[in-house]
PDB file of C-alpha atoms in Angstrom:
ATOM      1  CA  SER A   1       0.000   0.000   0.000  1.00 79.00           C
ATOM      2  CA  ALA A   2       0.974   3.635  -0.232  1.00 87.00           C
ATOM      3  CA  VAL A   3       0.157   6.680   1.832  1.00 92.00           C
ATOM      4  CA  ILE A   4      -0.239   9.846  -0.166  1.00 95.00           C
ATOM      5  CA  SER A   5      -0.271  13.352   1.243  1.00 95.00           C
ATOM      6  CA  GLN A   6      -1.629  16.191  -0.795  1.00 96.00           C
ATOM      7  CA  LYS A   7      -1.344  19.872  -0.084  1.00 96.00           C
ATOM      8  CA  PRO A   8      -3.312  22.067   0.072  1.00 97.00           C
ATOM      9  CA  SER A   9      -6.488  20.209   0.923  1.00 95.00           C
ATOM     10  CA  ARG A  10      -8.565  23.088  -0.371  1.00 96.00           C
ATOM     11  CA  ASP A  11      -8.137  26.570  -1.700  1.00 97.00           C
ATOM     12  CA  ILE A  12     -10.134  29.444  -3.084  1.00 98.00           C
ATOM     13  CA  CYS A  13      -8.309  31.294  -5.831  1.00 97.00           C
ATOM     14  CA  GLN A  14      -8.881  34.309  -8.006  1.00 97.00           C
ATOM     15  CA  ARG A  15      -9.320  33.804 -11.700  1.00 97.00           C
ATOM     16  CA  GLY A  16      -6.182  34.360 -13.706  1.00 97.00           C
ATOM     17  CA  THR A  17      -3.891  33.115 -10.948  1.00 98.00           C
ATOM     18  CA  SER A  18      -2.101  29.767 -10.633  1.00 98.00           C
ATOM     19  CA  LEU A  19      -2.100  27.150  -7.906  1.00 98.00           C
ATOM     20  CA  THR A  20       0.483  24.461  -7.338  1.00 98.00           C
ATOM     21  CA  ILE A  21      -0.645  21.242  -5.687  1.00 98.00           C
ATOM     22  CA  GLN A  22       1.905  19.019  -4.002  1.00 98.00           C
ATOM     23  CA  CYS A  23       1.788  15.259  -3.723  1.00 97.00           C
ATOM     24  CA  GLN A  24       4.091  13.291  -1.425  1.00 97.00           C
ATOM     25  CA  VAL A  25       4.175   9.489  -1.330  1.00 96.00           C
ATOM     26  CA  ASP A  26       5.624   7.468   1.526  1.00 95.00           C
ATOM     27  CA  SER A  27       7.457   5.095  -0.822  1.00 92.00           C
ATOM     28  CA  GLN A  28       9.244   5.287  -4.132  1.00 92.00           C
ATOM     29  CA  VAL A  29       6.970   4.772  -7.106  1.00 90.00           C
ATOM     30  CA  THR A  30       7.677   4.745 -10.794  1.00 88.00           C
ATOM     31  CA  MET A  31       4.539   6.480 -11.983  1.00 88.00           C
ATOM     32  CA  MET A  32       2.311   9.071 -10.409  1.00 94.00           C
ATOM     33  CA  PHE A  33      -1.000  10.164 -11.845  1.00 95.00           C
ATOM     34  CA  TRP A  34      -3.027  13.326 -11.619  1.00 97.00           C
ATOM     35  CA  TYR A  35      -6.801  13.269 -11.899  1.00 97.00           C
ATOM     36  CA  ARG A  36      -9.503  15.897 -11.988  1.00 98.00           C
ATOM     37  CA  GLN A  37     -12.951  15.310 -10.573  1.00 97.00           C
ATOM     38  CA  GLN A  38     -15.409  18.006 -11.531  1.00 96.00           C
ATOM     39  CA  PRO A  39     -18.488  18.431  -9.328  1.00 93.00           C
ATOM     40  CA  GLY A  40     -20.719  15.392  -9.542  1.00 92.00           C
ATOM     41  CA  GLN A  41     -18.513  13.761 -12.144  1.00 95.00           C
ATOM     42  CA  SER A  42     -16.117  10.862 -12.407  1.00 96.00           C
ATOM     43  CA  LEU A  43     -12.357  11.008 -12.230  1.00 96.00           C
ATOM     44  CA  THR A  44     -10.634  12.093 -15.413  1.00 96.00           C
ATOM     45  CA  LEU A  45      -6.955  11.389 -15.887  1.00 95.00           C
ATOM     46  CA  ILE A  46      -4.965  14.533 -16.592  1.00 97.00           C
ATOM     47  CA  ALA A  47      -1.482  13.122 -16.975  1.00 96.00           C
ATOM     48  CA  THR A  48       1.052  10.533 -15.951  1.00 94.00           C
ATOM     49  CA  ALA A  49       4.142  11.878 -14.226  1.00 94.00           C
ATOM     50  CA  ASN A  50       7.363   9.924 -14.615  1.00 88.00           C
ATOM     51  CA  GLN A  51      10.559  10.808 -12.863  1.00 85.00           C
ATOM     52  CA  GLY A  52      13.219  12.082 -15.212  1.00 82.00           C
ATOM     53  CA  SER A  53      10.977  12.706 -18.178  1.00 85.00           C
ATOM     54  CA  GLU A  54       8.165  14.988 -19.213  1.00 89.00           C
ATOM     55  CA  ALA A  55       4.679  14.102 -18.129  1.00 94.00           C
ATOM     56  CA  THR A  56       2.380  12.343 -20.558  1.00 94.00           C
ATOM     57  CA  TYR A  57      -0.887  14.216 -20.991  1.00 96.00           C
ATOM     58  CA  GLU A  58      -4.251  12.771 -21.860  1.00 95.00           C
ATOM     59  CA  SER A  59      -6.376  14.128 -24.646  1.00 95.00           C
ATOM     60  CA  GLY A  60      -7.827  17.506 -23.728  1.00 96.00           C
ATOM     61  CA  PHE A  61      -5.080  18.441 -21.279  1.00 97.00           C
ATOM     62  CA  VAL A  62      -1.976  20.432 -22.160  1.00 97.00           C
ATOM     63  CA  ILE A  63       1.264  21.194 -20.434  1.00 97.00           C
ATOM     64  CA  ASP A  64       0.806  24.957 -20.583  1.00 97.00           C
ATOM     65  CA  LYS A  65      -2.371  24.714 -18.544  1.00 98.00           C
ATOM     66  CA  PHE A  66      -1.320  21.886 -16.223  1.00 98.00           C
ATOM     67  CA  PRO A  67       2.462  21.842 -15.871  1.00 97.00           C
ATOM     68  CA  ILE A  68       3.708  18.925 -13.827  1.00 97.00           C
ATOM     69  CA  SER A  69       6.990  18.361 -12.068  1.00 95.00           C
ATOM     70  CA  ARG A  70       8.403  15.040 -10.865  1.00 95.00           C
ATOM     71  CA  PRO A  71      11.768  15.763  -9.271  1.00 93.00           C
ATOM     72  CA  ASN A  72      12.117  12.388  -7.530  1.00 93.00           C
ATOM     73  CA  LEU A  73      10.371   9.072  -6.986  1.00 93.00           C
ATOM     74  CA  THR A  74       8.258  10.231  -4.041  1.00 95.00           C
ATOM     75  CA  PHE A  75       7.079  13.691  -5.027  1.00 96.00           C
ATOM     76  CA  SER A  76       5.174  15.488  -7.755  1.00 97.00           C
ATOM     77  CA  THR A  77       3.444  18.798  -8.268  1.00 97.00           C
ATOM     78  CA  LEU A  78       0.583  19.825 -10.494  1.00 98.00           C
ATOM     79  CA  THR A  79       0.053  23.479 -11.322  1.00 98.00           C
ATOM     80  CA  VAL A  80      -3.282  24.754 -12.513  1.00 98.00           C
ATOM     81  CA  SER A  81      -2.394  27.851 -14.516  1.00 98.00           C
ATOM     82  CA  ASN A  82      -4.373  30.931 -15.448  1.00 98.00           C
ATOM     83  CA  MET A  83      -7.380  29.614 -13.614  1.00 97.00           C
ATOM     84  CA  SER A  84     -10.984  30.187 -14.554  1.00 97.00           C
ATOM     85  CA  PRO A  85     -14.158  29.140 -12.709  1.00 97.00           C
ATOM     86  CA  GLU A  86     -14.309  26.079 -14.972  1.00 96.00           C
ATOM     87  CA  ASP A  87     -11.193  24.798 -13.227  1.00 97.00           C
ATOM     88  CA  SER A  88     -13.097  24.461  -9.971  1.00 97.00           C
ATOM     89  CA  SER A  89     -12.714  20.765  -9.198  1.00 97.00           C
ATOM     90  CA  ILE A  90     -11.110  18.271  -6.937  1.00 96.00           C
ATOM     91  CA  TYR A  91      -7.617  17.355  -8.063  1.00 97.00           C
ATOM     92  CA  LEU A  92      -6.270  14.010  -6.958  1.00 96.00           C
ATOM     93  CA  CYS A  93      -2.854  12.477  -6.968  1.00 96.00           C
ATOM     94  CA  SER A  94      -2.614   8.718  -7.398  1.00 94.00           C
ATOM     95  CA  VAL A  95      -0.060   5.950  -7.530  1.00 92.00           C
ATOM     96  CA  VAL A  96      -0.205   2.263  -8.319  1.00 86.00           C
ATOM     97  CA  GLY A  97       2.033  -0.566  -7.283  1.00 75.00           C
ATOM     98  CA  ASP A  98       4.739  -1.940  -9.488  1.00 70.00           C
ATOM     99  CA  ARG A  99       2.571  -4.836 -10.548  1.00 71.00           C
ATOM    100  CA  ALA A 100      -0.108  -4.169 -13.114  1.00 65.00           C
ATOM    101  CA  ASN A 101      -2.886  -5.749 -11.100  1.00 72.00           C
ATOM    102  CA  THR A 102      -2.532  -3.610  -8.006  1.00 79.00           C
ATOM    103  CA  GLU A 103      -5.147  -1.090  -7.084  1.00 84.00           C
ATOM    104  CA  ALA A 104      -4.635   2.633  -7.254  1.00 88.00           C
ATOM    105  CA  PHE A 105      -4.001   4.645  -4.117  1.00 91.00           C
ATOM    106  CA  PHE A 106      -5.216   8.194  -3.853  1.00 93.00           C
ATOM    107  CA  GLY A 107      -4.438  11.294  -1.929  1.00 91.00           C
ATOM    108  CA  GLN A 108      -7.271  12.979  -0.115  1.00 93.00           C
ATOM    109  CA  GLY A 109      -7.603  15.456  -2.945  1.00 94.00           C
ATOM    110  CA  THR A 110      -7.358  19.210  -3.322  1.00 96.00           C
ATOM    111  CA  ARG A 111     -10.682  20.978  -3.546  1.00 96.00           C
ATOM    112  CA  LEU A 112     -10.164  24.041  -5.723  1.00 97.00           C
ATOM    113  CA  THR A 113     -12.668  26.827  -6.086  1.00 97.00           C
ATOM    114  CA  VAL A 114     -11.961  29.593  -8.570  1.00 97.00           C
ATOM    115  CA  VAL A 115     -13.846  32.837  -8.114  1.00 97.00           C
TER     116      VAL A 115
ATOM    117  CA  ALA B   1      -8.066   1.623 -25.735  1.00 52.00           C
ATOM    118  CA  GLN B   2      -9.725   1.409 -22.361  1.00 77.00           C
ATOM    119  CA  LYS B   3     -13.316   2.315 -21.789  1.00 88.00           C
ATOM    120  CA  VAL B   4     -15.644   1.545 -18.936  1.00 92.00           C
ATOM    121  CA  THR B   5     -19.373   2.158 -19.088  1.00 96.00           C
ATOM    122  CA  GLN B   6     -21.672   2.385 -16.115  1.00 97.00           C
ATOM    123  CA  ALA B   7     -25.144   2.880 -17.497  1.00 94.00           C
ATOM    124  CA  GLN B   8     -26.827   3.317 -14.126  1.00 97.00           C
ATOM    125  CA  THR B   9     -26.542   6.911 -12.974  1.00 97.00           C
ATOM    126  CA  GLU B  10     -28.387   6.544  -9.679  1.00 97.00           C
ATOM    127  CA  ILE B  11     -29.915   3.671  -7.782  1.00 97.00           C
ATOM    128  CA  SER B  12     -32.101   3.947  -4.719  1.00 97.00           C
ATOM    129  CA  VAL B  13     -32.859   0.978  -2.498  1.00 97.00           C
ATOM    130  CA  VAL B  14     -34.244   0.340   0.931  1.00 97.00           C
ATOM    131  CA  GLU B  15     -31.948  -1.026   3.568  1.00 97.00           C
ATOM    132  CA  LYS B  16     -31.455  -4.809   3.486  1.00 97.00           C
ATOM    133  CA  GLU B  17     -32.228  -5.015  -0.210  1.00 97.00           C
ATOM    134  CA  ASP B  18     -29.633  -6.521  -2.519  1.00 97.00           C
ATOM    135  CA  VAL B  19     -28.338  -4.201  -5.224  1.00 97.00           C
ATOM    136  CA  THR B  20     -26.309  -4.887  -8.351  1.00 97.00           C
ATOM    137  CA  LEU B  21     -24.211  -2.258 -10.052  1.00 97.00           C
ATOM    138  CA  ASP B  22     -23.493  -2.805 -13.726  1.00 97.00           C
ATOM    139  CA  CYS B  23     -20.226  -2.273 -15.555  1.00 96.00           C
ATOM    140  CA  VAL B  24     -19.304  -2.938 -19.163  1.00 95.00           C
ATOM    141  CA  TYR B  25     -15.711  -2.648 -20.274  1.00 91.00           C
ATOM    142  CA  GLU B  26     -13.948  -2.339 -23.602  1.00 89.00           C
ATOM    143  CA  THR B  27     -10.318  -3.197 -24.093  1.00 80.00           C
ATOM    144  CA  ARG B  28      -8.042  -4.511 -26.807  1.00 78.00           C
ATOM    145  CA  ASP B  29      -5.664  -5.995 -24.270  1.00 77.00           C
ATOM    146  CA  THR B  30      -5.683  -9.728 -23.642  1.00 77.00           C
ATOM    147  CA  THR B  31      -4.636  -9.168 -20.061  1.00 77.00           C
ATOM    148  CA  TYR B  32      -6.443  -6.495 -18.117  1.00 80.00           C
ATOM    149  CA  TYR B  33      -7.497  -5.645 -14.629  1.00 86.00           C
ATOM    150  CA  LEU B  34     -10.856  -4.427 -13.451  1.00 89.00           C
ATOM    151  CA  PHE B  35     -11.664  -2.781 -10.170  1.00 91.00           C
ATOM    152  CA  TRP B  36     -14.498  -1.382  -8.169  1.00 93.00           C
ATOM    153  CA  TYR B  37     -13.994   1.671  -5.979  1.00 95.00           C
ATOM    154  CA  LYS B  38     -16.305   3.410  -3.575  1.00 95.00           C
ATOM    155  CA  GLN B  39     -16.417   7.143  -2.932  1.00 95.00           C
ATOM    156  CA  PRO B  40     -18.505   7.964   0.143  1.00 94.00           C
ATOM    157  CA  PRO B  41     -19.758  11.494   0.790  1.00 90.00           C
ATOM    158  CA  SER B  42     -16.521  12.261   2.617  1.00 88.00           C
ATOM    159  CA  GLY B  43     -14.768  12.079  -0.760  1.00 89.00           C
ATOM    160  CA  GLU B  44     -11.972   9.574  -0.309  1.00 90.00           C
ATOM    161  CA  LEU B  45     -11.665   6.729  -2.776  1.00 92.00           C
ATOM    162  CA  VAL B  46     -11.845   3.256  -1.302  1.00 91.00           C
ATOM    163  CA  PHE B  47     -10.693   0.173  -3.176  1.00 90.00           C
ATOM    164  CA  LEU B  48     -13.252  -2.634  -3.014  1.00 90.00           C
ATOM    165  CA  ILE B  49     -12.438  -5.481  -5.368  1.00 87.00           C
ATOM    166  CA  ARG B  50     -10.110  -6.487  -8.160  1.00 85.00           C
ATOM    167  CA  ARG B  51     -10.516  -8.852 -11.056  1.00 85.00           C
ATOM    168  CA  ASN B  52      -7.867 -10.091 -13.467  1.00 82.00           C
ATOM    169  CA  SER B  53      -8.892 -11.030 -16.977  1.00 80.00           C
ATOM    170  CA  PHE B  54      -7.502 -14.516 -16.566  1.00 78.00           C
ATOM    171  CA  ASP B  55      -9.396 -15.286 -13.346  1.00 74.00           C
ATOM    172  CA  GLU B  56     -12.107 -17.818 -13.971  1.00 63.00           C
ATOM    173  CA  GLN B  57     -14.111 -17.771 -10.805  1.00 67.00           C
ATOM    174  CA  ASN B  58     -16.471 -15.203  -9.419  1.00 70.00           C
ATOM    175  CA  GLU B  59     -16.100 -14.563  -5.745  1.00 71.00           C
ATOM    176  CA  ILE B  60     -17.811 -13.364  -2.658  1.00 74.00           C
ATOM    177  CA  SER B  61     -16.214 -11.248   0.021  1.00 79.00           C
ATOM    178  CA  GLY B  62     -18.501 -10.542   2.920  1.00 88.00           C
ATOM    179  CA  ARG B  63     -21.506  -8.652   1.593  1.00 92.00           C
ATOM    180  CA  TYR B  64     -19.780  -7.979  -1.718  1.00 92.00           C
ATOM    181  CA  SER B  65     -19.785 -10.255  -4.714  1.00 90.00           C
ATOM    182  CA  TRP B  66     -18.991  -9.796  -8.348  1.00 89.00           C
ATOM    183  CA  ASN B  67     -19.862 -11.417 -11.602  1.00 89.00           C
ATOM    184  CA  PHE B  68     -17.248 -11.268 -14.344  1.00 87.00           C
ATOM    185  CA  GLN B  69     -18.515 -12.358 -17.762  1.00 87.00           C
ATOM    186  CA  LYS B  70     -16.043 -12.149 -20.620  1.00 85.00           C
ATOM    187  CA  SER B  71     -18.700 -13.106 -23.139  1.00 88.00           C
ATOM    188  CA  THR B  72     -20.614  -9.913 -22.414  1.00 90.00           C
ATOM    189  CA  SER B  73     -17.620  -7.832 -21.237  1.00 90.00           C
ATOM    190  CA  SER B  74     -19.373  -7.196 -17.986  1.00 92.00           C
ATOM    191  CA  PHE B  75     -18.069  -6.874 -14.454  1.00 92.00           C
ATOM    192  CA  ASN B  76     -21.078  -6.404 -12.213  1.00 94.00           C
ATOM    193  CA  PHE B  77     -20.889  -5.778  -8.489  1.00 94.00           C
ATOM    194  CA  THR B  78     -23.495  -6.829  -5.948  1.00 95.00           C
ATOM    195  CA  ILE B  79     -24.006  -5.667  -2.410  1.00 96.00           C
ATOM    196  CA  THR B  80     -26.075  -8.065  -0.368  1.00 96.00           C
ATOM    197  CA  ALA B  81     -28.296  -6.801   2.432  1.00 97.00           C
ATOM    198  CA  SER B  82     -27.449  -3.169   1.780  1.00 97.00           C
ATOM    199  CA  GLN B  83     -26.904  -0.766   4.631  1.00 97.00           C
ATOM    200  CA  VAL B  84     -27.227   2.992   4.897  1.00 96.00           C
ATOM    201  CA  VAL B  85     -23.445   3.246   5.145  1.00 95.00           C
ATOM    202  CA  ASP B  86     -23.230   1.778   1.650  1.00 97.00           C
ATOM    203  CA  SER B  87     -24.583   5.043   0.289  1.00 97.00           C
ATOM    204  CA  ALA B  88     -21.840   6.334  -1.971  1.00 97.00           C
ATOM    205  CA  VAL B  89     -20.742   6.668  -5.559  1.00 97.00           C
ATOM    206  CA  TYR B  90     -19.342   3.448  -6.947  1.00 98.00           C
ATOM    207  CA  PHE B  91     -16.841   3.479  -9.769  1.00 97.00           C
ATOM    208  CA  CYS B  92     -15.876   0.637 -12.029  1.00 95.00           C
ATOM    209  CA  ALA B  93     -12.352   1.033 -13.362  1.00 93.00           C
ATOM    210  CA  ASP B  94      -9.963  -0.568 -15.809  1.00 88.00           C
ATOM    211  CA  THR B  95      -6.209  -0.541 -15.385  1.00 81.00           C
ATOM    212  CA  GLY B  96      -4.114  -1.074 -18.459  1.00 68.00           C
ATOM    213  CA  GLY B  97      -0.567   0.119 -18.820  1.00 66.00           C
ATOM    214  CA  PHE B  98      -0.764   1.037 -15.152  1.00 77.00           C
ATOM    215  CA  LYS B  99      -3.111   3.963 -15.640  1.00 84.00           C
ATOM    216  CA  THR B 100      -6.618   3.646 -14.268  1.00 89.00           C
ATOM    217  CA  ILE B 101      -9.594   4.716 -16.310  1.00 90.00           C
ATOM    218  CA  PHE B 102     -12.853   5.198 -14.446  1.00 94.00           C
ATOM    219  CA  GLY B 103     -16.431   4.760 -15.463  1.00 96.00           C
ATOM    220  CA  ALA B 104     -18.915   7.550 -14.916  1.00 97.00           C
ATOM    221  CA  GLY B 105     -19.954   6.149 -11.556  1.00 97.00           C
ATOM    222  CA  THR B 106     -23.237   5.013 -10.060  1.00 98.00           C
ATOM    223  CA  ARG B 107     -24.632   6.901  -7.112  1.00 97.00           C
ATOM    224  CA  LEU B 108     -26.248   4.523  -4.639  1.00 98.00           C
ATOM    225  CA  PHE B 109     -28.761   5.731  -2.074  1.00 97.00           C
ATOM    226  CA  VAL B 110     -29.670   3.296   0.662  1.00 97.00           C
ATOM    227  CA  LYS B 111     -32.658   4.432   2.664  1.00 97.00           C
ATOM    228  CA  ALA B 112     -33.361   3.290   6.184  1.00 95.00           C
TER     229      ALA B 112
END
């Protein structure tokens, strides 16, 4: 299993500003994932963060809007840039084990409100 | 490509009723992994069950059971004798290439 800490747990931000969300895992993991959960919706994968290489973004998400850093095997950040009210969501960090059939572990999420 | 479909948006049952949540998956992989997660009102995601594509048997774990049918690409989840605390959103998910893709979720209301 993995314990994931996310900071901040919530924030209210002004439109046009940026917020950086931190994700710390208690063990080294190869891949970390960032998800967005809009109100009342499912989880949508934003990108996969690999240490030592650029993140891989899913369709509909771009690096300029959601830059990701992965400086080591236990830490990652997601920045939500130039925010608008449509960015109001819960953002979750996730990891999986090194075997393909292991479940995903999630941070408690960052609840972002853009005003 | 991975895709998971949960056609049921909301289900409402009375406590002690059995309830089945439907999930249909699409994948080109010969080996794949299916999961069910629960998200209670508090928001955290809770892993419930896992199924590998090469497992043959369906299983029961406490009040939870699941029915995996390759012929219909379905991975349905049943809660027996539902309780109010089962009220949550339930997500079916597919993990391929280590990334997890979620279905739209089914919101379950269990009334006392």
